[in-house]
Coordinates of N, CA and C in Angstrom, one line a residue:
M23 N -7.9 11.2 21.7 CA -8.2 9.8 21.8 C -8.9 9.4 20.6
S24 N -8.3 8.4 19.9 CA -9.0 7.9 18.6 C -10.0 6.9 18.9
T25 N -11.0 6.8 18.1 CA -12.0 5.8 18.2 C -11.8 4.7 17.1
V26 N -11.8 3.5 17.5 CA -11.8 2.4 16.6 C -13.2 1.9 16.3
R27 N -13.5 1.6 15.1 CA -14.9 1.2 14.7 C -14.6 0.0 13.7
A28 N -15.5 -0.9 13.8 CA -15.4 -1.9 12.7 C -16.0 -1.5 11.4
L29 N -15.3 -1.8 10.4 CA -15.8 -1.4 9.0 C -15.8 -2.6 8.1
D30 N -16.6 -2.6 7.1 CA -16.6 -3.7 6.1 C -15.4 -3.6 5.3
V31 N -15.0 -2.3 4.8 CA -14.0 -2.1 3.9 C -13.2 -0.8 4.3
V32 N -11.9 -0.9 4.2 CA -11.1 0.4 4.2 C -10.4 0.5 2.9
V33 N -10.5 1.7 2.2 CA -9.9 1.9 1.0 C -8.7 2.8 1.2
V34 N -7.6 2.5 0.6 CA -6.4 3.4 0.8 C -6.3 4.2 -0.4
G35 N -6.4 5.5 -0.3 CA -6.3 6.5 -1.5 C -7.6 7.0 -2.0
A36 N -7.6 8.3 -2.1 CA -8.9 9.0 -2.5 C -8.7 9.6 -3.9
G37 N -8.2 8.7 -4.9 CA -8.0 9.1 -6.3 C -9.3 8.6 -7.0
F38 N -9.2 8.5 -8.3 CA -10.4 8.0 -9.1 C -10.9 6.7 -8.6
S39 N -10.0 5.7 -8.4 CA -10.5 4.4 -7.9 C -11.1 4.4 -6.6
G40 N -10.4 5.2 -5.6 CA -10.8 5.1 -4.3 C -12.3 5.8 -4.1
L41 N -12.5 6.9 -4.8 CA -13.8 7.6 -4.7 C -14.8 6.7 -5.4
Y42 N -14.6 6.0 -6.5 CA -15.5 5.1 -7.1 C -15.8 3.9 -6.2
L43 N -14.8 3.4 -5.6 CA -15.1 2.3 -4.6 C -15.9 2.7 -3.5
L44 N -15.6 3.8 -2.9 CA -16.5 4.4 -1.8 C -17.9 4.6 -2.2
H45 N -18.1 5.2 -3.4 CA -19.4 5.2 -3.8 C -20.3 4.0 -4.0
R46 N -19.5 3.1 -4.6 CA -20.2 1.8 -5.0 C -20.4 0.9 -3.8
L47 N -19.5 0.8 -2.8 CA -19.6 0.0 -1.7 C -20.6 0.6 -0.7
R48 N -20.6 1.9 -0.6 CA -21.7 2.5 0.2 C -23.0 2.1 -0.3
G49 N -23.2 2.2 -1.7 CA -24.4 2.0 -2.4 C -24.9 0.5 -2.1
A50 N -23.9 -0.3 -1.9 CA -24.2 -1.8 -1.6 C -24.5 -2.1 -0.2
G51 N -24.5 -0.9 0.7 CA -24.9 -1.0 2.1 C -23.7 -1.4 3.0
M52 N -22.5 -1.3 2.5 CA -21.3 -1.6 3.3 C -20.8 -0.3 4.0
S53 N -20.2 -0.5 5.3 CA -19.6 0.6 6.0 C -18.1 0.7 5.4
V54 N -17.8 1.9 5.0 CA -16.6 2.0 4.3 C -15.9 3.3 4.7
A55 N -14.6 3.3 4.9 CA -13.8 4.6 5.1 C -12.6 4.5 4.1
V56 N -12.3 5.7 3.6 CA -11.1 5.9 2.8 C -10.0 6.6 3.6
I57 N -8.9 6.1 3.5 CA -7.7 6.8 4.2 C -6.9 7.4 3.0
E58 N -6.6 8.7 3.3 CA -5.8 9.5 2.2 C -4.7 10.3 2.9
K59 N -3.5 10.1 2.5 CA -2.4 10.8 3.0 C -2.4 12.3 2.8
G60 N -2.9 12.7 1.6 CA -3.0 14.1 1.3 C -4.1 14.8 2.0
D61 N -4.0 16.2 1.9 CA -5.0 16.9 2.6 C -6.2 17.2 1.6
G62 N -6.3 16.6 0.5 CA -7.5 16.7 -0.4 C -7.5 15.4 -1.2
V63 N -8.8 15.3 -1.9 CA -9.0 14.2 -2.8 C -8.2 14.4 -4.1
G64 N -8.1 13.3 -4.8 CA -7.5 13.5 -6.2 C -6.4 12.4 -6.5
G65 N -5.9 11.8 -5.6 CA -4.9 10.7 -5.8 C -3.7 11.3 -6.7
T66 N -3.4 10.8 -7.7 CA -2.3 11.2 -8.6 C -2.4 12.6 -9.0
W67 N -3.7 13.0 -9.2 CA -3.8 14.4 -9.7 C -3.8 15.3 -8.5
Y68 N -3.8 14.9 -7.3 CA -3.5 15.8 -6.2 C -2.1 16.0 -5.9
W69 N -1.3 14.9 -6.1 CA 0.2 15.0 -5.9 C 0.9 15.6 -7.1
N70 N 0.5 15.3 -8.3 CA 1.3 15.8 -9.4 C 0.8 17.1 -9.9
R71 N 1.4 18.1 -9.4 CA 1.0 19.5 -9.7 C 2.1 20.3 -10.4
Y72 N 2.9 19.6 -11.3 CA 3.9 20.2 -12.0 C 3.3 21.0 -13.1
P73 N 4.0 22.1 -13.6 CA 3.4 22.9 -14.6 C 3.1 22.0 -15.9
G74 N 2.0 22.3 -16.6 CA 1.7 21.5 -17.8 C 1.1 20.1 -17.5
A75 N 1.0 19.6 -16.3 CA 0.4 18.4 -16.1 C -1.0 18.3 -16.8
R76 N -1.2 17.3 -17.6 CA -2.4 17.1 -18.4 C -2.6 15.7 -18.6
C77 N -3.9 15.2 -18.8 CA -4.3 14.0 -19.2 C -4.0 13.7 -20.6
D78 N -3.6 12.5 -21.1 CA -3.4 12.1 -22.3 C -4.6 11.3 -23.0
V79 N -5.7 11.4 -22.4 CA -6.8 10.7 -22.8 C -8.0 11.9 -22.9
E80 N -8.8 11.8 -23.9 CA -9.9 12.7 -24.1 C -10.8 12.7 -22.8
S81 N -11.2 13.9 -22.4 CA -11.9 14.2 -21.2 C -13.2 13.2 -21.1
P82 N -14.0 13.1 -22.1 CA -15.2 12.2 -21.8 C -14.9 10.8 -21.5
Y83 N -13.5 10.4 -21.8 CA -13.2 8.9 -21.5 C -12.4 8.9 -20.3
Y84 N -12.1 10.1 -19.7 CA -11.4 10.1 -18.4 C -12.3 10.7 -17.4
S85 N -13.5 10.2 -17.3 CA -14.5 10.6 -16.3 C -15.3 9.4 -16.0
Y86 N -16.1 9.7 -14.9 CA -17.0 8.5 -14.4 C -18.2 8.4 -15.3
S87 N -18.6 7.2 -15.5 CA -19.8 6.9 -16.4 C -20.9 6.3 -15.6
F88 N -20.7 6.2 -14.4 CA -21.7 5.4 -13.6 C -23.0 6.4 -13.3
S89 N -23.0 7.6 -13.6 CA -24.0 8.5 -13.3 C -24.3 9.5 -14.4
P90 N -25.4 9.1 -15.2 CA -25.8 10.0 -16.3 C -25.9 11.5 -15.9
E91 N -26.4 11.7 -14.6 CA -26.6 13.0 -14.1 C -25.3 13.8 -14.0
L92 N -24.3 13.1 -13.6 CA -23.0 13.6 -13.4 C -22.4 13.9 -14.8
E93 N -22.6 13.0 -15.7 CA -22.0 13.3 -17.1 C -22.7 14.6 -17.6
Q94 N -24.0 14.8 -17.4 CA -24.7 15.9 -17.9 C -24.4 17.2 -17.3
E95 N -24.1 17.2 -15.9 CA -23.9 18.5 -15.2 C -22.4 18.9 -15.3
W96 N -21.5 18.1 -15.6 CA -20.1 18.5 -15.6 C -19.7 18.8 -17.1
E97 N -19.1 19.9 -17.4 CA -18.6 20.3 -18.7 C -17.1 20.5 -18.7
W98 N -16.4 19.6 -19.4 CA -15.0 19.8 -19.5 C -14.6 21.0 -20.4
T99 N -13.7 21.8 -20.1 CA -13.3 22.9 -20.8 C -12.3 22.7 -21.9
E100 N -11.6 21.6 -21.9 CA -10.7 21.2 -22.8 C -10.7 19.7 -23.2
R101 N -10.3 19.4 -24.3 CA -10.4 18.0 -24.9 C -9.5 17.2 -24.1
Y102 N -8.3 17.6 -23.8 CA -7.3 16.9 -22.9 C -7.2 17.7 -21.6
P103 N -7.8 17.4 -20.5 CA -8.0 18.3 -19.3 C -6.5 18.4 -18.6
T104 N -6.4 19.5 -18.0 CA -5.2 19.8 -17.2 C -5.4 19.3 -15.8
Q105 N -4.3 19.2 -15.1 CA -4.4 18.8 -13.7 C -5.4 19.5 -12.8
P106 N -5.3 20.9 -12.9 CA -6.3 21.6 -12.1 C -7.7 21.3 -12.4
E107 N -8.1 21.1 -13.6 CA -9.5 20.8 -14.0 C -9.9 19.4 -13.5
I108 N -8.9 18.5 -13.7 CA -9.3 17.1 -13.2 C -9.4 17.1 -11.6
L109 N -8.6 17.9 -11.0 CA -8.8 18.0 -9.5 C -10.1 18.7 -9.2
R110 N -10.5 19.6 -9.9 CA -11.8 20.3 -9.7 C -13.0 19.2 -9.9
Y111 N -12.8 18.4 -10.9 CA -13.8 17.4 -11.3 C -13.9 16.4 -10.1
L112 N -12.8 15.9 -9.6 CA -12.8 14.9 -8.5 C -13.4 15.6 -7.2
N113 N -13.1 16.8 -6.9 CA -13.6 17.4 -5.8 C -15.2 17.7 -6.0
H114 N -15.6 17.9 -7.2 CA -17.0 18.0 -7.5 C -17.7 16.6 -7.2
V115 N -17.1 15.6 -7.7 CA -17.6 14.2 -7.5 C -17.7 14.0 -6.0
A116 N -16.7 14.2 -5.2 CA -16.7 14.0 -3.7 C -17.9 14.7 -3.1
D117 N -18.1 15.9 -3.5 CA -19.2 16.8 -3.1 C -20.6 16.3 -3.5
R118 N -20.7 16.0 -4.7 CA -22.0 15.6 -5.4 C -22.6 14.4 -4.8
F119 N -21.6 13.5 -4.5 CA -22.1 12.2 -4.0 C -21.9 12.0 -2.4
D120 N -21.5 13.1 -1.8 CA -21.4 13.2 -0.3 C -20.5 12.2 0.1
L121 N -19.3 12.1 -0.4 CA -18.2 11.2 -0.1 C -17.4 11.6 1.1
R122 N -17.3 12.9 1.2 CA -16.2 13.5 2.3 C -16.5 13.0 3.7
P123 N -17.6 12.7 4.2 CA -17.7 12.3 5.6 C -17.2 10.9 5.8
H124 N -16.7 10.2 4.7 CA -16.2 8.8 4.8 C -14.8 8.8 4.5
I125 N -14.1 10.0 4.3 CA -12.7 10.1 3.8 C -11.9 10.8 4.9
A126 N -10.9 10.1 5.4 CA -10.0 10.6 6.4 C -8.8 11.2 5.7
L127 N -8.8 12.5 5.6 CA -7.6 13.2 5.0 C -6.4 13.3 6.0
D128 N -5.3 13.6 5.4 CA -4.1 13.8 6.3 C -3.8 12.5 7.2
T129 N -4.2 11.4 6.6 CA -4.0 10.0 7.4 C -3.2 9.1 6.6
E130 N -2.3 8.6 7.2 CA -1.3 7.7 6.6 C -1.4 6.2 7.2
V131 N -1.5 5.3 6.3 CA -1.5 3.9 6.8 C -0.1 3.5 7.0
V132 N 0.2 3.1 8.2 CA 1.7 2.8 8.6 C 1.7 1.3 8.8
S133 N 0.7 0.6 9.1 CA 0.7 -0.9 9.3 C -0.7 -1.5 9.1
A134 N -0.8 -2.7 9.0 CA -2.0 -3.5 9.0 C -1.7 -4.9 9.4
V135 N -2.5 -5.4 10.4 CA -2.3 -6.7 10.9 C -3.5 -7.6 10.7
Y136 N -3.2 -8.8 10.1 CA -4.4 -9.7 9.9 C -4.4 -10.6 11.1
D137 N -5.6 -10.7 11.7 CA -5.9 -11.6 12.8 C -6.5 -12.9 12.2
D138 N -5.7 -13.9 12.2 CA -6.1 -15.2 11.5 C -7.3 -15.8 12.3
A139 N -7.3 -15.7 13.7 CA -8.4 -16.3 14.5 C -9.6 -15.7 14.2
A140 N -9.6 -14.4 14.0 CA -10.9 -13.6 13.8 C -11.2 -13.5 12.3
A141 N -10.3 -13.9 11.4 CA -10.4 -13.6 9.9 C -10.7 -12.3 9.5
R142 N -10.0 -11.3 10.2 CA -10.1 -9.9 9.9 C -8.8 -9.2 10.1
W143 N -8.8 -8.0 9.5 CA -7.7 -7.0 9.6 C -8.0 -6.3 10.9
A144 N -7.0 -5.9 11.7 CA -7.0 -5.3 12.9 C -6.2 -4.0 12.9
A145 N -6.7 -3.0 13.6 CA -5.9 -1.7 13.7 C -4.8 -1.9 14.6

């Protein structure tokens, strides 16, 4: 039996943007859930696991800048990081900021219905 709960925000996808939104919205006092189809965080970097997958932007520019502590504790091993390293980074972020309790993995959004009378989205 599933439990339906009212949330301020539902974010679809646990990639770079989804994790950042979760962190920021939680910090603003909102109740947030992230829905992710995959069985892990990472978004594009979770799904694209082909040999040689690598970022075309230098690692310092392809990382979060909202936390000086995070910037200091994470050391990139390459100038242009590979998919596995980016995925390790995103998993570290999810753990570091305790985001996992708010992420529903292996969950697919199949529909959304807007209730005009209540001015809300409904499950």
